[in-house]
Amino acid sequence: MDGIVNSNFEKYFIWSFSENIRKFLLDLKALTETRKEMQEKGLLTPFQLQDKLSMEEHMKNEIQNCMRRAQVKIDEKKKEEEKMIGQITYRLERKIREMDKLKEEEEYRQQVEERYEARMKKEKEAMEMQSLAEIWSKEESGHKEEGTISEKKETTSSKNKKNGKKNKKGKSEESGSSGSEEVNELKIEELSL
């Protein structure tokens, strides 16, 4: 509100200066015309003529002073407007810089989140792959153990069968078959390795 009042006052002040100047100019013109008329008719003494000329000169000086004051007021107004525009521009630029900084921070935060999510995804995939590899290796080792156990069972059952046959044949063959049993056991151990 104060800005509007000040602005209106300054406009009125400048207008009143220009009105005063206009009045002074009209008065000066009227004074000059009357002096010229009186001078042509010879109604003025040299002393009166000098007095009228000094009065005209004084009015010219007043008009120039009014014009200078009006120009000073106009220049001050321009400076104030430029200062105000400069302040507003500075504030706007500062706001723009702050907004740019916030935007950069937001973009950086999003990049960090994206990198974090990508890293977590990779770690999750790596853990899944590792768990699958462990499961697969357990299954493989389970199949190998089953194969080894079944081979051992087969060799044991075949040994038992052989031993049963040997026991029927006689004790003389039993001493020879014990050596072959040791060989069979060595073969089984080699297969399991």
Tab-separated table of C-alpha atoms in Angstrom, residues 105-168:
chain	number	residue	atom	x	y	z
A	105	GLU	CA	19.904	-33.086	-5.051
A	106	GLU	CA	16.707	-34.906	-6.029
A	107	GLU	CA	18.350	-36.301	-9.183
A	108	TYR	CA	21.399	-37.383	-7.164
A	109	ARG	CA	19.146	-39.016	-4.554
A	110	GLN	CA	17.293	-40.874	-7.319
A	111	GLN	CA	20.597	-42.026	-8.831
A	112	VAL	CA	21.756	-43.264	-5.420
A	113	GLU	CA	18.456	-45.102	-4.923
A	114	GLU	CA	18.679	-46.637	-8.402
A	115	ARG	CA	22.266	-47.744	-7.785
A	116	TYR	CA	21.279	-49.152	-4.385
A	117	GLU	CA	18.319	-51.011	-5.893
A	118	ALA	CA	20.514	-52.357	-8.713
A	119	ARG	CA	23.149	-53.500	-6.201
A	120	MET	CA	20.505	-55.137	-4.009
A	121	LYS	CA	19.041	-56.839	-7.083
A	122	LYS	CA	22.485	-58.135	-8.088
A	123	GLU	CA	23.157	-59.344	-4.547
A	124	LYS	CA	19.759	-61.049	-4.463
A	125	GLU	CA	20.430	-62.702	-7.827
A	126	ALA	CA	23.894	-63.753	-6.642
A	127	MET	CA	22.412	-65.224	-3.466
A	128	GLU	CA	19.762	-67.049	-5.493
A	129	MET	CA	22.422	-68.375	-7.854
A	130	GLN	CA	24.567	-69.434	-4.902
A	131	SER	CA	21.650	-71.179	-3.214
A	132	LEU	CA	20.770	-72.895	-6.507
A	133	ALA	CA	24.404	-73.924	-6.918
A	134	GLU	CA	24.449	-75.296	-3.365
A	135	ILE	CA	21.219	-77.182	-3.970
A	136	TRP	CA	22.538	-78.515	-7.266
A	137	SER	CA	25.863	-79.548	-5.692
A	138	LYS	CA	23.983	-81.250	-2.839
A	139	GLU	CA	21.834	-83.089	-5.364
A	140	GLU	CA	24.920	-84.100	-7.336
A	141	SER	CA	26.736	-85.265	-4.222
A	142	GLY	CA	23.550	-87.061	-3.140
A	143	HIS	CA	23.423	-88.883	-6.484
A	144	LYS	CA	27.109	-89.812	-6.175
A	145	GLU	CA	26.605	-91.056	-2.619
A	146	GLU	CA	23.566	-93.061	-3.695
A	147	GLY	CA	25.573	-94.509	-6.567
A	148	THR	CA	28.479	-95.339	-4.250
A	149	ILE	CA	26.184	-96.821	-1.638
A	150	SER	CA	24.352	-98.897	-4.228
A	151	GLU	CA	27.699	-100.030	-5.670
A	152	LYS	CA	28.883	-100.984	-2.191
A	153	LYS	CA	25.637	-102.831	-1.550
A	154	GLU	CA	25.984	-104.644	-4.838
A	155	THR	CA	29.576	-105.588	-4.163
A	156	THR	CA	28.724	-106.596	-0.611
A	157	SER	CA	25.803	-108.725	-1.744
A	158	SER	CA	27.920	-110.258	-4.498
A	159	LYS	CA	30.638	-110.938	-1.913
A	160	ASN	CA	28.136	-112.517	0.369
A	161	LYS	CA	26.928	-114.705	-2.458
A	162	LYS	CA	30.465	-115.683	-3.337
A	163	ASN	CA	31.246	-116.314	0.285
A	164	GLY	CA	28.184	-118.490	0.560
A	165	LYS	CA	29.282	-120.534	-2.466
A	166	LYS	CA	32.776	-120.793	-1.158
A	167	ASN	CA	31.628	-121.972	2.204
A	168	LYS	CA	29.820	-124.770	0.455
